[in-house]
XYZ file of C-alpha atoms in Angstrom:
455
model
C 3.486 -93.027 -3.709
C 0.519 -94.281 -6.133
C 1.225 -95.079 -9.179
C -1.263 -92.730 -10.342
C 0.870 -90.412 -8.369
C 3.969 -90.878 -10.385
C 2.839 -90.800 -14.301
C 2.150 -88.159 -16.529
C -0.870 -85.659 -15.429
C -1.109 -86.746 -11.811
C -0.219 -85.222 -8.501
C 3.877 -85.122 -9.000
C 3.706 -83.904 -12.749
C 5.542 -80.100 -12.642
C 3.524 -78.949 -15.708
C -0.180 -79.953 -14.431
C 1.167 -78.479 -11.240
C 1.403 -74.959 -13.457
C -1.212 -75.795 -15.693
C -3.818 -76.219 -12.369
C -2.460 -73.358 -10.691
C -3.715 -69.593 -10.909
C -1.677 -67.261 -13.550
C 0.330 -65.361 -11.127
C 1.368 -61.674 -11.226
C 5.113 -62.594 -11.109
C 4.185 -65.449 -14.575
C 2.707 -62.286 -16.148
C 5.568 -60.079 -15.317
C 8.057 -62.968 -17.369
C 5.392 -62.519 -19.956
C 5.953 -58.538 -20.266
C 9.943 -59.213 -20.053
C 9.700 -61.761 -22.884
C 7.384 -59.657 -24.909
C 10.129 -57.024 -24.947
C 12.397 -59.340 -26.144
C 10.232 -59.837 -29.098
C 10.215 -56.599 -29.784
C 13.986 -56.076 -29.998
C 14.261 -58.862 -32.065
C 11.974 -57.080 -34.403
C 13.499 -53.882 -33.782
C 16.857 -55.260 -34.977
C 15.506 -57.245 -37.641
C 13.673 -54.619 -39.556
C 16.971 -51.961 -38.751
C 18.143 -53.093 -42.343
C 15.182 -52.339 -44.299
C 14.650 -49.167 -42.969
C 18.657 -47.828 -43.656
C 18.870 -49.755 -47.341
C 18.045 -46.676 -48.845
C 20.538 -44.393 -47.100
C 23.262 -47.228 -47.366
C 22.047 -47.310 -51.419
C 22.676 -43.289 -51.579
C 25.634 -42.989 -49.362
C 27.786 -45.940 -50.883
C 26.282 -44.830 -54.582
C 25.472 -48.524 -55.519
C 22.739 -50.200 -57.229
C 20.233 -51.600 -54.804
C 20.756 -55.337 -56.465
C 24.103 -55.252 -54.616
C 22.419 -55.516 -51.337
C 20.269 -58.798 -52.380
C 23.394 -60.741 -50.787
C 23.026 -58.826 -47.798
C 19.486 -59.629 -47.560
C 19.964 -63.230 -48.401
C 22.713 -63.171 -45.717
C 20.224 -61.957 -42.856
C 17.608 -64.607 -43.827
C 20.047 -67.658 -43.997
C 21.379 -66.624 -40.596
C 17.593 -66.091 -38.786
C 16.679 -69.933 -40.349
C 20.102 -71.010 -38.886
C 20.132 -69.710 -35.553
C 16.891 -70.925 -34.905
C 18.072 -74.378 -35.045
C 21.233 -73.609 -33.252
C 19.402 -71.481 -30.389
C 16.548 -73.906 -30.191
C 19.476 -76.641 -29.359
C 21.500 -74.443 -27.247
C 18.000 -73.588 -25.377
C 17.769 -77.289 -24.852
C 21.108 -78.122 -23.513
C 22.446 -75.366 -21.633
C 18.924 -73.396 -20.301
C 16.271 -71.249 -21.640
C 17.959 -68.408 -19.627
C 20.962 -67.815 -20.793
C 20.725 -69.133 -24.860
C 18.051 -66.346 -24.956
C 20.750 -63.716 -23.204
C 23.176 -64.542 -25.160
C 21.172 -64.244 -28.603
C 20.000 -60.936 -27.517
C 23.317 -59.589 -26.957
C 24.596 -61.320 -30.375
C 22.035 -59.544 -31.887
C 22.516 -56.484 -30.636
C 26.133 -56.352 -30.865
C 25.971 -57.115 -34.590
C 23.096 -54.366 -35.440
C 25.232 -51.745 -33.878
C 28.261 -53.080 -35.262
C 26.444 -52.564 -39.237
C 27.599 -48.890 -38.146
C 31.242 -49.842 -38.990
C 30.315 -51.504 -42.197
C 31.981 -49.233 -45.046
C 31.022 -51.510 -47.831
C 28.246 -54.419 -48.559
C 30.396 -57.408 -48.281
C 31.441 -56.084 -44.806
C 27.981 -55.718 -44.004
C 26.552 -59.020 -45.341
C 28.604 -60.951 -43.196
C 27.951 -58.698 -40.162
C 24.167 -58.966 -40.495
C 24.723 -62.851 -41.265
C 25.752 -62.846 -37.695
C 23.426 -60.768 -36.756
C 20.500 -63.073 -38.355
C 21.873 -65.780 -36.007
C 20.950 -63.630 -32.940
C 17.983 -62.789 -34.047
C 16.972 -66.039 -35.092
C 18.159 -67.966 -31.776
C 15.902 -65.558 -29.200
C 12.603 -67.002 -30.911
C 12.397 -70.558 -29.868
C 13.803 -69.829 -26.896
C 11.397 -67.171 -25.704
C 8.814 -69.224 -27.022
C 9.489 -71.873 -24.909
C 9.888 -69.900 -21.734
C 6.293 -68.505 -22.233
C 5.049 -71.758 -23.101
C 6.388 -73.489 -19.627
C 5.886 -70.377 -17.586
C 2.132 -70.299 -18.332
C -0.971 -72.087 -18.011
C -2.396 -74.595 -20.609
C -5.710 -72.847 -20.378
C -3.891 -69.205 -21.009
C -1.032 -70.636 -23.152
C -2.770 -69.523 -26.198
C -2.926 -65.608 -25.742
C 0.573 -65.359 -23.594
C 2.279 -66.552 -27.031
C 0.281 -64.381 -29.294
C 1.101 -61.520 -26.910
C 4.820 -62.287 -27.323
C 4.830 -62.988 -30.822
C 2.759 -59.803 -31.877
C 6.050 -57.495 -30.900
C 7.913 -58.663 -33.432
C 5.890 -56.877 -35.491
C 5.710 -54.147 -32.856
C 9.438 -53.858 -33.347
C 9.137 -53.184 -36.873
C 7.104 -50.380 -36.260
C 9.651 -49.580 -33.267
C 12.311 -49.529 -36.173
C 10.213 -47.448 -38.838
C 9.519 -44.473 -36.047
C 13.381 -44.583 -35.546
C 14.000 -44.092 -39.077
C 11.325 -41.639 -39.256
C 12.942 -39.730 -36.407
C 16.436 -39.818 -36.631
C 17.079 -40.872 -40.146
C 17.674 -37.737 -42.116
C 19.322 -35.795 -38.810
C 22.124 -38.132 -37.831
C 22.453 -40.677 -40.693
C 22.010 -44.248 -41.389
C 25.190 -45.623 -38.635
C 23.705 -43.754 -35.475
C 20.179 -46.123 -36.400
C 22.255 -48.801 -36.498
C 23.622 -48.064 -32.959
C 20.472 -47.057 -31.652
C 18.674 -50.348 -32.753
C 21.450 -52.372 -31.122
C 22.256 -50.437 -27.871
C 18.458 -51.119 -26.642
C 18.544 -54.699 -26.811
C 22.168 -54.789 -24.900
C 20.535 -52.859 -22.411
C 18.016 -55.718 -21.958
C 20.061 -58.817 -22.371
C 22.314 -57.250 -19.445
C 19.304 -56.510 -17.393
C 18.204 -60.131 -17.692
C 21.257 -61.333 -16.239
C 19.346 -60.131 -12.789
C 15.947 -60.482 -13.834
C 15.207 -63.516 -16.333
C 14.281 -66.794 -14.568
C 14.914 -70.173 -15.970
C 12.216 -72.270 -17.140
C 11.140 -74.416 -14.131
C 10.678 -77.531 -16.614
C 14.682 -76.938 -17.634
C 15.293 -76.650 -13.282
C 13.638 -80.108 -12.592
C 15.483 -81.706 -15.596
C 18.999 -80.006 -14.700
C 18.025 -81.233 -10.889
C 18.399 -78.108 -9.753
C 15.508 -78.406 -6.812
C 15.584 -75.656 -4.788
C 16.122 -73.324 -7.206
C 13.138 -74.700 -8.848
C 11.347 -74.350 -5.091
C 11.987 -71.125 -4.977
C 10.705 -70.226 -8.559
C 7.417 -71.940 -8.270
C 7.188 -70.373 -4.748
C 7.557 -66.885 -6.911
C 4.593 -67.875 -8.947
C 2.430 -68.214 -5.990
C 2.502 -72.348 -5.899
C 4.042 -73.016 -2.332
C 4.550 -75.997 -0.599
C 6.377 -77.910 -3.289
C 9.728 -79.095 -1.512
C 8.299 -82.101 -0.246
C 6.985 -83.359 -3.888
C 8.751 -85.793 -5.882
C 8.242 -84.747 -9.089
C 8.369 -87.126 -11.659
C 10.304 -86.447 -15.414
C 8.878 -88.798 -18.294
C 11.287 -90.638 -20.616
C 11.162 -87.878 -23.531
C 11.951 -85.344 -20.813
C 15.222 -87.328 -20.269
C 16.484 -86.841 -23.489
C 20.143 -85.930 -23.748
C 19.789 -85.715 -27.844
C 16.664 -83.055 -28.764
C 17.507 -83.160 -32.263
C 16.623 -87.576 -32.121
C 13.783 -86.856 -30.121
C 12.153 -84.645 -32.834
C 11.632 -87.918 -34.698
C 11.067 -90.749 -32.394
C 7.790 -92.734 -33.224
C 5.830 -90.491 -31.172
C 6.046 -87.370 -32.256
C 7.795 -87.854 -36.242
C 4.751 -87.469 -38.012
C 3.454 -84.628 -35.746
C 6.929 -83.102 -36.749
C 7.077 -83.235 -40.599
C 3.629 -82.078 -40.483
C 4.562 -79.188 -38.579
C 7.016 -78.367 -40.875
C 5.021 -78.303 -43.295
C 2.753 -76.206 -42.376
C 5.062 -73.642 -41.414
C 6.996 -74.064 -44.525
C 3.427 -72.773 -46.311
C 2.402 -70.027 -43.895
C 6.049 -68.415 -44.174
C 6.066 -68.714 -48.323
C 2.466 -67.013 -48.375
C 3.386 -64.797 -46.052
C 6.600 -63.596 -47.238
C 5.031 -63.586 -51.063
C 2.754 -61.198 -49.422
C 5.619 -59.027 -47.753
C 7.955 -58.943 -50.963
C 5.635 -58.660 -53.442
C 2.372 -56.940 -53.064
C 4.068 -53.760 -53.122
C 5.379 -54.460 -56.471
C 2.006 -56.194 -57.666
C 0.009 -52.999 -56.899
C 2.492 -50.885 -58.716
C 2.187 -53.335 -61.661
C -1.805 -52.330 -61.561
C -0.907 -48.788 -61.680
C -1.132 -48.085 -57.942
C 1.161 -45.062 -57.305
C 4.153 -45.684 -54.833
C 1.927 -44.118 -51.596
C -0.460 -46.729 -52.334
C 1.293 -49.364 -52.409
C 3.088 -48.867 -49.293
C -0.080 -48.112 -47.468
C -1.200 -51.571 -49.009
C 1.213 -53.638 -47.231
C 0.776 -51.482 -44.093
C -2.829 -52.234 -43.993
C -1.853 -55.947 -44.570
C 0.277 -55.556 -41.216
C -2.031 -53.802 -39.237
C -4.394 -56.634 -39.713
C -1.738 -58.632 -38.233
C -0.923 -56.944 -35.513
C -4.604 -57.260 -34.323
C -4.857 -60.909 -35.741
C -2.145 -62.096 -33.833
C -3.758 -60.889 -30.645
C -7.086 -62.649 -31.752
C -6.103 -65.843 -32.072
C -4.459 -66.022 -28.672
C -8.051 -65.754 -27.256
C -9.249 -68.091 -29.891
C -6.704 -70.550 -29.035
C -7.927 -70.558 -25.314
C -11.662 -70.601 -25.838
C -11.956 -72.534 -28.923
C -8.796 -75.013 -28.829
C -6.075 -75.226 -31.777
C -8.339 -77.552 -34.432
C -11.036 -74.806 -34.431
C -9.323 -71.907 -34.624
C -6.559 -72.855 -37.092
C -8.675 -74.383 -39.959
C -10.813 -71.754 -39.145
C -8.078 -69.133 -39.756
C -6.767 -70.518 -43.159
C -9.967 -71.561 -44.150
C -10.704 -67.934 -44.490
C -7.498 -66.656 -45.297
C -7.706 -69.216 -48.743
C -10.966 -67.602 -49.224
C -9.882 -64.193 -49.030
C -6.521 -64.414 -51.058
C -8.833 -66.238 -54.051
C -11.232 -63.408 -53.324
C -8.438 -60.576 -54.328
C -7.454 -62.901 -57.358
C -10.796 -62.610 -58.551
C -11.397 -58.915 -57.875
C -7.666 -57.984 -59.655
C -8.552 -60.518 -62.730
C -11.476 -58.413 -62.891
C -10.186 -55.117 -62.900
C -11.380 -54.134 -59.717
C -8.691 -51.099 -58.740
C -10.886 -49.484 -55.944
C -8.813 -49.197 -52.696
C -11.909 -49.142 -50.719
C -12.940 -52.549 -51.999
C -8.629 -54.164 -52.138
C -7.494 -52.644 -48.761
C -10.198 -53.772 -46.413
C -9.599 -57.325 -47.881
C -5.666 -57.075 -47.511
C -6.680 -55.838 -43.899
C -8.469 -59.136 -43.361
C -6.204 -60.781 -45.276
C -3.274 -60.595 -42.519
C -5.321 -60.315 -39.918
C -5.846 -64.357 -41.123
C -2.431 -64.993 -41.787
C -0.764 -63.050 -38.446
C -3.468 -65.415 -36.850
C -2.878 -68.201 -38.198
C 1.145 -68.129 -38.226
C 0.386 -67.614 -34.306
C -0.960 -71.053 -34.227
C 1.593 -72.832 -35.627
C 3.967 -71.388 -33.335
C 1.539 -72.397 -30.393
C 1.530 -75.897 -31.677
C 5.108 -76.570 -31.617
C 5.527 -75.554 -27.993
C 2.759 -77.874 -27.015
C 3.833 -80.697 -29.182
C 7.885 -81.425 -27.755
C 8.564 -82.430 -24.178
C 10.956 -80.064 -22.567
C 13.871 -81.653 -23.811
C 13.733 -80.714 -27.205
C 10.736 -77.640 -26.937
C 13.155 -75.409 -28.009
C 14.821 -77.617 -30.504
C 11.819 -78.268 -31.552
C 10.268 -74.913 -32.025
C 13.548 -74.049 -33.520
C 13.522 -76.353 -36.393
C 10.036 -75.185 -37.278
C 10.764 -71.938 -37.957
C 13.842 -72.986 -39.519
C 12.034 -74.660 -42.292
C 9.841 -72.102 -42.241
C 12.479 -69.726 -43.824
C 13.421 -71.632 -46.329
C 9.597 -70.822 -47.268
C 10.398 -67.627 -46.636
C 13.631 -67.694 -49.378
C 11.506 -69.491 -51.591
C 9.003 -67.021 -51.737
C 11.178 -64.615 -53.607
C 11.201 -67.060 -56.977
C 7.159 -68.238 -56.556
C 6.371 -64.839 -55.796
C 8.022 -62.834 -58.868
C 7.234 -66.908 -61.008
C 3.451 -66.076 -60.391
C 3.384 -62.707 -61.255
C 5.492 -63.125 -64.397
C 3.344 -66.242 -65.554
C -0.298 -65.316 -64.220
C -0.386 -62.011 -63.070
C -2.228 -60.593 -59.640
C -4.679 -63.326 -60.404
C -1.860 -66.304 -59.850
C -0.090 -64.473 -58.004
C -2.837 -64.462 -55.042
C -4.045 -67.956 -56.593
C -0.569 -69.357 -55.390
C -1.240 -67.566 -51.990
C -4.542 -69.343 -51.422
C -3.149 -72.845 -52.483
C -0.036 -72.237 -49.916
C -2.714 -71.559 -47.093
C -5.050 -74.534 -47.575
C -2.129 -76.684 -47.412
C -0.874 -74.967 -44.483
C -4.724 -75.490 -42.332
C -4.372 -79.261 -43.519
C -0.772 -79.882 -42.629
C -1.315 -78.109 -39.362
C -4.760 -80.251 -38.234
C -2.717 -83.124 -39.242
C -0.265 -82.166 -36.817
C -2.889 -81.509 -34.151
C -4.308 -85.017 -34.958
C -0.785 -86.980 -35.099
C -0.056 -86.871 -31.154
C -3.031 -87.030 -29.481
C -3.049 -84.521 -26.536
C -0.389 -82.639 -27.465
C -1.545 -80.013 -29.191
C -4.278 -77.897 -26.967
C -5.912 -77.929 -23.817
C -9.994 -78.858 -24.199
C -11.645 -76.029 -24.741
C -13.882 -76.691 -22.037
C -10.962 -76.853 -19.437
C -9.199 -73.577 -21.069
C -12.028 -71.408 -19.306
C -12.132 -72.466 -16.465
């Protein structure tokens, strides 16, 4: 064997043996299976908002009682993202992402037995650790089941059904709400994603990265043989140091990668306090300017909808343009637009035509953006601690996201729509510069070239 044989990027390297190879039917068809697991997660995740105000009239409570309840589900998505992420790492992609989808699912349909908040705040504590433990794990799968050059969209694809799932959970309510009660959505929004973590006992493969670490060979010969690469038993792939790694959580900070990783952090920590000022608060801002209560839902819906589509976007982006381009790109306008709507509110401008089109591009930006961040991470860790990695990311993340419930109500007591949306745009400038840091920290970890992601 060469020596250029044996190192990273040559002949025996498993990832530039998938990152050469042709996207295969059977990569795509993990792609639609992890997809769906996105959209459970969201599914389960939005289940709460959508029965709050049933729970509020059946238990005949104030709705402040349910802030714990709230809080509860947010502390346990930020920890089970760490402790799936580390799980993922240790024990397989596989089966930390089964067995977060049946956590979650067990403990949305278990919110039916609730009879009281306290009983429900610890439920959907443990149900926030479900939820929270499928995302770096699915995010790695996708990551090492697809091509550098097609890494890009596969992820957006994924990560757009979470907010899929929302929507999933709002035509539930819609549907079955008023008929059968609050406890039968409950059921409903956990029995589906049983359903799936069973069938993925059959169906879900392990990540062939995880297969050559764990030394399982010719289960890993068979996979690859799935995805249309054959001929591989007679290879001796070669695992790099970092791949080694028995501790993930150490490897996050070795000299390497430790400035790529606070960076990351820290841009993540940004994009989920804008983003989560945006989702609490708007609705309340544009009531505050004498928007009436229609309005200011369909504000935050138009906000989403731009999402949905941005999301999408900047998985294209990623692959034609690279990660540099399209993320400064992407907050670059994003800062622009938020300042925009400060000056337009400080101004009295009221007209929906002018404020919804702008919220519209708004989160188209910001979906887009969070998309890359995500990207990022799964590009920047070695196998051995992707997950962790990814994990700890969005981890930090939500404690933007907690955060965002004192800056966003702080900026609308002390400067009104104007710094309220001021505070936005300063969160997602930081966020573009902490993120091309990032990029810039570990060279050739963050993106493919451009030029190689079309071929």
């Amino acid at each position: 064997m060469h020596a250029s044989d044996s190192g990273p990027g040559g002949p025996n390297d498993l990832t530039r043996l998938i990152d050469d190879a042709p996207w295969s039917g059977y990569q795509k068809l993990v792609l639609v299976w992890l997809a769906l697991v996105f959209a459970v997660d969201g599914l389960a995740n939005q289940s709460l908002g959508i029965t709050l105000p049933a729970m509020i009239a059946d238990w005949k409570v104030r709705p402040d009682v349910f802030a714990p309840v709230t809080a509860a589900n947010l502390t346990g998505v930020a920890l089970g993202s760490v402790i799936g992420g580390l799980l993922g790492d240790r024990v397989g992609r596989r089966w930390a992402l089964i067995g977060s989808i049946l956590l979650f699912g067990a403990a949305t349909a278990c919110g039916a037995l609730a009879q009281q908040p306290i009983e429900l705040m610890i439920i959907r504590l443990i149900d926030g650790l479900g939820i929270g433990a499928a995302i770096p794990n699915g995010a790695a799968l996708i990551s090492e089941f697809t091509p550098a050059r097609r890494r890009g969209r596969a992820i957006a694809i994924g990560m757009v059904f979470i907010p899929i799932g929302g929507i999933l959970a709002g035509g539930l309510g819609a549907t079955i709400l008023e008929m059968l009660g609050w406890r039968t959505v409950l059921v409903t929004a956990g029995v589906v994603p049983i359903v799936l973590g069973l069938s993925f006992i059959a169906l879900l493969p392990e990540s062939p990265a995880f297969l050559l670490r764990a030394g399982k060979r010719q289960e890993l010969d068979r996979l690859l043989a799935r995805c249309g690469i054959a001929g591989t038993a007679s290879r001796e792939f070669v695992i790099p140091p970092l791949e080694k790694a028995t501790a993930p959580m150490r490897v996050l900070l070795v000299p390497e990668v430790r400035r790529a990783t606070l960076l990351l952090w820290g841009g993540f920590f940004t994009c989920l306090m804008a983003s989560y000022t945006i989702f609490s608060w708007v609705p309340t801002m544009l009531h505050m300017l004498d928007f009436d209560l229609t309005m200011t839902s369909l504000g935050l819906t138009t906000f989403h909808t731009g999402g949905v589509i941005g999301a999408l976007f900047s998985g294209l982006a990623l692959d034609r343009k690279g990660f540099s381009t399209t993320h400064m790109a992407l907050s670059g306008v994003a800062a622009i637009l938020a300042l925009t709507l400060a000056l337009l509110l400080a101004g009295d401008v009221r007209a929906a035509a002018v404020i919804f089109p702008t919220m519209l591009a708004l989160g188209f930006c910001m979906s887009g953006l969070h998309n890359t961040l995500y990207t990022l991470a799964a590009n920047t860790y070695p196998t051995a601690a992707r997950a962790t990695g990814v994990g700890m990311a969005a981890a930090v993340g939500r404690l933007g996201a907690v955060l965002s419930s004192f800056t966003g109500v702080r900026s609308l007591e002390m400067g009104g729509s104007f710094g309220f949306f001021a505070i936005v745009a300063l969160l997602l400038a930081l966020c573009g510069l902490s993120g091309w840091a990032a990029r810039g920290a570990r060279p050739g970890s963050g993106e493919p070239s451009p030029k190689r992601a079309q071929a």
